[in-house]
Short mmCIF file of C-alpha atoms in Angstrom, two decimals:
data_model
loop_
_atom_site.label_atom_id
_atom_site.label_comp_id
_atom_site.label_asym_id
_atom_site.label_seq_id
_atom_site.Cartn_x
_atom_site.Cartn_y
_atom_site.Cartn_z
CA UNK A 1 86.64 -183.13 88.49
CA UNK A 2 85.96 -182.01 85.02
CA UNK A 3 87.88 -182.50 81.87
CA UNK A 4 89.40 -180.64 79.59
CA UNK A 5 87.12 -182.11 76.75
CA UNK A 6 84.00 -181.55 78.50
CA UNK A 7 84.63 -177.73 79.10
CA UNK A 8 85.89 -177.23 75.86
CA UNK A 9 83.64 -174.80 73.38
CA UNK A 10 81.69 -176.41 70.60
CA UNK A 11 79.38 -175.06 67.94
CA UNK A 12 75.79 -175.24 68.22
CA UNK A 13 73.80 -177.01 65.59
CA UNK A 14 72.43 -173.73 65.02
CA UNK A 15 75.86 -172.46 64.12
CA UNK A 16 76.81 -175.85 62.40
CA UNK A 17 73.63 -175.47 59.93
CA UNK A 18 74.80 -171.91 59.36
CA UNK A 19 78.21 -172.80 58.36
CA UNK A 20 77.16 -175.82 56.24
CA UNK A 21 74.70 -173.00 54.33
CA UNK A 22 77.53 -171.01 54.22
CA UNK A 23 79.82 -173.60 52.18
CA UNK A 24 76.61 -174.25 50.26
CA UNK A 25 76.67 -170.93 48.98
CA UNK A 26 80.12 -170.62 48.61
CA UNK A 27 80.73 -173.53 46.01
CA UNK A 28 77.10 -172.41 44.28
CA UNK A 29 78.75 -168.99 43.45
CA UNK A 30 82.38 -170.61 42.57
CA UNK A 31 80.09 -173.02 40.02
CA UNK A 32 78.10 -170.01 38.54
CA UNK A 33 81.25 -167.99 38.27
CA UNK A 34 82.81 -170.70 36.17
CA UNK A 35 80.09 -171.66 34.06
CA UNK A 36 79.34 -168.17 32.98
CA UNK A 37 83.28 -167.16 32.46
CA UNK A 38 83.38 -170.58 30.26
CA UNK A 39 80.01 -169.61 28.47
CA UNK A 40 81.60 -166.01 28.18
CA UNK A 41 84.95 -167.35 26.84
CA UNK A 42 83.62 -169.74 23.96
CA UNK A 43 81.22 -167.22 22.84
CA UNK A 44 83.59 -164.09 22.73
CA UNK A 45 85.94 -167.23 20.56
CA UNK A 46 83.54 -168.05 18.56
CA UNK A 47 82.89 -164.44 17.29
CA UNK A 48 86.33 -164.25 16.85
CA UNK A 49 87.52 -167.45 14.78
CA UNK A 50 84.19 -166.84 12.73
CA UNK A 51 85.13 -163.78 11.66
CA UNK A 52 85.94 -163.21 8.24
CA UNK A 53 89.56 -161.65 8.23
CA UNK A 54 90.37 -164.06 11.28
CA UNK A 55 93.04 -165.83 9.30
CA UNK A 56 94.55 -162.58 7.85
CA UNK A 57 94.63 -161.39 11.43
CA UNK A 58 96.38 -164.78 12.85
CA UNK A 59 98.77 -164.55 10.18
CA UNK A 60 99.61 -160.89 10.60
CA UNK A 61 99.33 -160.60 14.93
CA UNK A 62 99.50 -164.35 16.01
CA UNK A 63 102.09 -166.24 13.77
CA UNK A 64 103.78 -168.74 16.36
CA UNK A 65 107.12 -169.28 14.05
CA UNK A 66 107.78 -165.47 14.26
CA UNK A 67 106.92 -165.26 17.85
CA UNK A 68 109.63 -168.14 18.71
CA UNK A 69 112.31 -166.72 16.31
CA UNK A 70 111.88 -162.87 17.35
CA UNK A 71 111.45 -163.23 21.25
CA UNK A 72 115.04 -163.68 22.52
CA UNK A 73 115.38 -160.30 20.68
CA UNK A 74 112.34 -158.41 22.66
CA UNK A 75 113.56 -160.12 25.63
CA UNK A 76 116.81 -158.67 25.99
CA UNK A 77 115.23 -154.67 25.00
CA UNK A 78 112.69 -155.74 27.89
CA UNK A 79 115.79 -155.82 30.15
CA UNK A 80 116.34 -152.08 29.29
CA UNK A 81 113.00 -151.38 29.96
CA UNK A 82 113.35 -152.96 33.38
CA UNK A 83 116.55 -150.88 34.43
CA UNK A 84 114.79 -147.75 33.12
CA UNK A 85 111.68 -148.85 35.22
CA UNK A 86 113.75 -149.39 38.77
CA UNK A 87 116.15 -146.25 38.30
CA UNK A 88 112.49 -144.21 37.13
CA UNK A 89 110.78 -145.18 40.55
CA UNK A 90 113.28 -144.95 42.66
CA UNK A 91 114.00 -141.04 41.67
CA UNK A 92 110.75 -140.59 40.93
CA UNK A 93 109.82 -141.54 44.81
CA UNK A 94 112.52 -139.32 46.09
CA UNK A 95 111.35 -135.89 44.18
CA UNK A 96 107.65 -136.88 44.60
CA UNK A 97 107.82 -136.88 48.27
CA UNK A 98 109.88 -133.92 48.14
CA UNK A 99 107.42 -131.85 46.02
CA UNK A 100 104.50 -133.01 48.32
CA UNK A 101 106.55 -131.80 51.33
CA UNK A 102 106.93 -128.49 49.44
CA UNK A 103 103.38 -128.04 49.00
CA UNK A 104 102.57 -128.75 52.36
CA UNK A 105 104.62 -125.90 54.14
CA UNK A 106 103.11 -123.80 55.39
CA UNK A 107 103.90 -119.79 56.66
CA UNK A 108 103.83 -116.69 53.42
CA UNK A 109 107.63 -117.04 53.95
CA UNK A 110 107.65 -120.56 52.22
CA UNK A 111 105.14 -119.30 49.26
CA UNK A 112 107.56 -119.19 46.38
CA UNK A 113 108.14 -122.75 47.17
CA UNK A 114 104.77 -123.86 47.45
CA UNK A 115 104.53 -122.27 44.11
CA UNK A 116 107.47 -123.62 42.45
CA UNK A 117 105.89 -127.13 43.53
CA UNK A 118 102.46 -126.15 42.40
CA UNK A 119 103.45 -124.91 38.98
CA UNK A 120 105.89 -128.11 38.54
CA UNK A 121 103.13 -130.73 39.33
CA UNK A 122 100.07 -128.82 37.41
CA UNK A 123 102.66 -128.52 34.39
CA UNK A 124 103.75 -132.12 33.93
CA UNK A 125 100.50 -133.45 34.83
CA UNK A 126 99.00 -131.46 32.10
CA UNK A 127 101.42 -132.50 29.29
CA UNK A 128 100.85 -135.96 27.74
CA UNK A 129 104.24 -138.15 28.46
CA UNK A 130 104.98 -138.57 24.92
CA UNK A 131 105.35 -134.73 24.29
CA UNK A 132 107.67 -134.49 27.58
CA UNK A 133 109.53 -137.39 25.92
CA UNK A 134 110.26 -135.72 22.86
CA UNK A 135 110.80 -132.25 24.53
CA UNK A 136 113.74 -133.94 27.34
CA UNK A 137 114.91 -136.22 24.06
CA UNK A 138 115.20 -133.70 21.85
CA UNK A 139 115.28 -130.35 23.20
CA UNK A 140 117.50 -130.58 25.43
CA UNK A 141 120.43 -132.39 23.99
CA UNK A 142 120.26 -129.55 21.21
CA UNK A 143 120.77 -127.03 23.77
CA UNK A 144 124.66 -128.50 23.47
CA UNK A 145 125.30 -128.14 27.37
CA UNK A 146 125.07 -131.60 28.14
CA UNK A 147 127.13 -133.49 26.08
CA UNK A 148 126.78 -136.90 24.37
CA UNK A 149 124.00 -138.66 26.64
CA UNK A 150 122.43 -141.99 25.94
CA UNK A 151 118.77 -141.60 24.40
CA UNK A 152 117.86 -144.00 27.46
CA UNK A 153 118.48 -141.49 30.08
CA UNK A 154 116.68 -138.63 28.58
CA UNK A 155 113.64 -141.05 28.68
CA UNK A 156 114.67 -141.91 31.99
CA UNK A 157 114.48 -138.21 32.81
CA UNK A 158 111.08 -137.69 31.27
CA UNK A 159 109.88 -140.38 32.82
CA UNK A 160 110.72 -138.93 36.36
CA UNK A 161 109.70 -135.26 35.33
CA UNK A 162 106.12 -136.69 34.74
CA UNK A 163 105.29 -139.48 37.48
CA UNK A 164 107.42 -137.56 40.27
CA UNK A 165 104.25 -134.83 39.46
CA UNK A 166 101.86 -137.82 39.61
CA UNK A 167 103.34 -138.84 42.85
CA UNK A 168 103.99 -135.51 45.01
CA UNK A 169 99.91 -135.31 44.43
CA UNK A 170 99.02 -138.41 45.51
CA UNK A 171 100.91 -137.99 48.88
CA UNK A 172 100.05 -134.47 49.27
CA UNK A 173 96.14 -135.87 48.94
CA UNK A 174 97.44 -138.66 51.81
CA UNK A 175 98.83 -136.41 54.08
CA UNK A 176 96.00 -133.85 54.04
CA UNK A 177 94.20 -136.64 54.61
CA UNK A 178 95.44 -137.43 57.95
CA UNK A 179 93.62 -135.61 60.74
CA UNK A 180 94.25 -131.85 61.68
CA UNK A 181 94.36 -133.29 65.55
CA UNK A 182 97.34 -135.54 64.86
CA UNK A 183 99.42 -132.11 63.76
CA UNK A 184 98.24 -130.39 66.49
CA UNK A 185 98.99 -133.37 69.46
CA UNK A 186 102.54 -133.42 67.70
CA UNK A 187 103.54 -129.85 67.69
CA UNK A 188 102.14 -129.97 71.44
CA UNK A 189 104.28 -132.29 72.22
CA UNK A 190 107.28 -130.50 70.95
CA UNK A 191 107.88 -131.93 67.44
CA UNK A 192 108.70 -128.95 64.81
CA UNK A 193 107.01 -128.68 61.47
CA UNK A 194 109.79 -130.92 59.65
CA UNK A 195 109.72 -133.78 62.63
CA UNK A 196 105.73 -133.43 62.67
CA UNK A 197 105.60 -134.60 58.79
CA UNK A 198 108.40 -137.03 59.13
CA UNK A 199 107.27 -138.91 61.97
CA UNK A 200 103.24 -138.28 62.19
CA UNK A 201 102.00 -137.01 58.75
CA UNK A 202 103.98 -139.10 56.06
CA UNK A 203 104.16 -142.43 57.40
CA UNK A 204 99.78 -142.09 57.58
CA UNK A 205 99.68 -140.52 54.88
CA UNK A 206 101.57 -143.05 52.80
CA UNK A 207 99.29 -145.54 54.53
CA UNK A 208 96.06 -144.25 53.10
CA UNK A 209 97.72 -143.97 49.46
CA UNK A 210 99.44 -146.73 49.16
CA UNK A 211 96.93 -148.48 46.70
CA UNK A 212 97.19 -145.11 44.58
CA UNK A 213 100.80 -145.85 44.37
CA UNK A 214 101.11 -149.13 43.40
CA UNK A 215 98.48 -148.06 40.56
CA UNK A 216 100.98 -145.33 39.60
CA UNK A 217 103.87 -147.61 39.46
CA UNK A 218 101.84 -150.18 37.16
CA UNK A 219 101.36 -147.51 35.03
CA UNK A 220 105.05 -146.70 35.03
CA UNK A 221 105.75 -149.77 34.17
CA UNK A 222 103.20 -149.75 30.98
CA UNK A 223 104.86 -146.19 29.82
CA UNK A 224 108.99 -147.03 30.10
CA UNK A 225 107.70 -148.39 26.37
CA UNK A 226 107.56 -145.55 25.21
CA UNK A 227 111.47 -144.29 25.42
CA UNK A 228 111.27 -146.22 22.20
CA UNK A 229 110.17 -142.84 20.69
CA UNK A 230 113.63 -141.41 21.13
CA UNK A 231 114.99 -143.94 18.42
CA UNK A 232 118.59 -144.63 20.02
CA UNK A 233 116.90 -146.66 23.05
CA UNK A 234 116.62 -150.10 21.81
CA UNK A 235 113.75 -151.56 24.51
CA UNK A 236 111.58 -154.22 24.13
CA UNK A 237 109.07 -151.96 22.12
CA UNK A 238 111.78 -150.69 19.75
CA UNK A 239 113.00 -154.50 19.16
CA UNK A 240 109.88 -155.61 17.88
CA UNK A 241 109.43 -152.49 15.61
CA UNK A 242 112.50 -153.51 14.18
CA UNK A 243 111.75 -156.77 13.51
CA UNK A 244 108.22 -155.94 12.44
CA UNK A 245 109.51 -154.01 9.89
CA UNK A 246 112.03 -156.78 8.65
CA UNK A 247 109.15 -159.21 8.51
CA UNK A 248 106.49 -157.35 7.60
CA UNK A 249 104.63 -158.95 10.28
CA UNK A 250 102.79 -157.24 13.84
CA UNK A 251 103.70 -160.42 16.04
CA UNK A 252 106.63 -159.12 17.48
CA UNK A 253 104.65 -156.63 19.22
CA UNK A 254 102.24 -158.87 20.45
CA UNK A 255 105.14 -161.12 22.08
CA UNK A 256 106.41 -157.74 23.36
CA UNK A 257 103.06 -156.28 24.54
CA UNK A 258 102.73 -160.08 26.18
CA UNK A 259 106.35 -159.33 28.40
CA UNK A 260 105.00 -156.45 29.37
CA UNK A 261 101.73 -157.98 30.65
CA UNK A 262 104.26 -160.50 32.25
CA UNK A 263 106.19 -157.95 34.05
CA UNK A 264 102.84 -155.94 35.24
CA UNK A 265 100.77 -158.85 36.79
CA UNK A 266 102.61 -159.30 39.95
CA UNK A 267 102.13 -156.02 40.90
CA UNK A 268 98.61 -155.70 39.35
CA UNK A 269 97.65 -158.73 41.40
CA UNK A 270 99.72 -157.18 45.01
CA UNK A 271 97.89 -154.15 44.63
CA UNK A 272 94.59 -155.59 44.48
CA UNK A 273 95.80 -157.40 47.81
CA UNK A 274 96.93 -154.89 49.41
CA UNK A 275 94.00 -153.02 48.74
CA UNK A 276 91.74 -155.77 49.70
CA UNK A 277 93.75 -155.81 52.89
CA UNK A 278 93.39 -151.84 53.73
CA UNK A 279 89.86 -152.11 53.10
CA UNK A 280 89.23 -154.70 55.70
CA UNK A 281 91.48 -153.31 58.12
CA UNK A 282 89.51 -150.31 58.07
CA UNK A 283 86.43 -151.95 58.05
CA UNK A 284 87.21 -153.85 61.18
CA UNK A 285 88.47 -150.00 62.71
CA UNK A 286 92.45 -151.54 63.01
CA UNK A 287 93.59 -148.05 61.26
CA UNK A 288 94.35 -145.06 62.54
#
């Protein structure tokens, strides 16, 4: 009787040699990347530190004592940005999906809705977010029909208006990337247009544009700091502005910037991971 170890598969000498070669190449690549990175950092660091105005820049932007002193106030302001981000992300996603579905409606009877959605997305993709913030934050309250509304809420509305337009267009691109045969097959099975969108088109379309949607979310994380222009919203940027005005130093802005980077890094890395994973699956032919 043949033992299981005798019938088990063992790599050949040629396969073992290939694996050893791949390991050597991988180790060589890592070492080269490490050395080149160290050289790059050293050269850039030396160029900055040896510049004539470095001491002035260090005192104005990188004062450690001031950074430690202003950190609690800016961190408190960052919590306002996080709250705005959560509400704006949910609202923009809902509104963006609605707009994308309106733009995908077929038939001449739906032309007014398609036209309205098109005008909306064209308008808010074309206007800079800063101007939308001014229009919503200072224009709408001047109408005198909304009562006393916090500036943070107006800032959230402005961000939702702008980013819902971007999300709608990204989703629409994903939905249109779904092969027409999918729609035809769904309709031939008796699904209505709405069921076809909900069950067949939207899930596949969203899967195709997940990296783009995540990039929009990263941009939103950064742009929530612009609500500080409305004055009444004391977020991280506004808190840094107040501290900088009192201390005559720009270090609070650097602290706020680092906090925003720390907030965005997990999503940035997740976006890279999801993009690489989707690309790998498509190369394997696993995505329909």
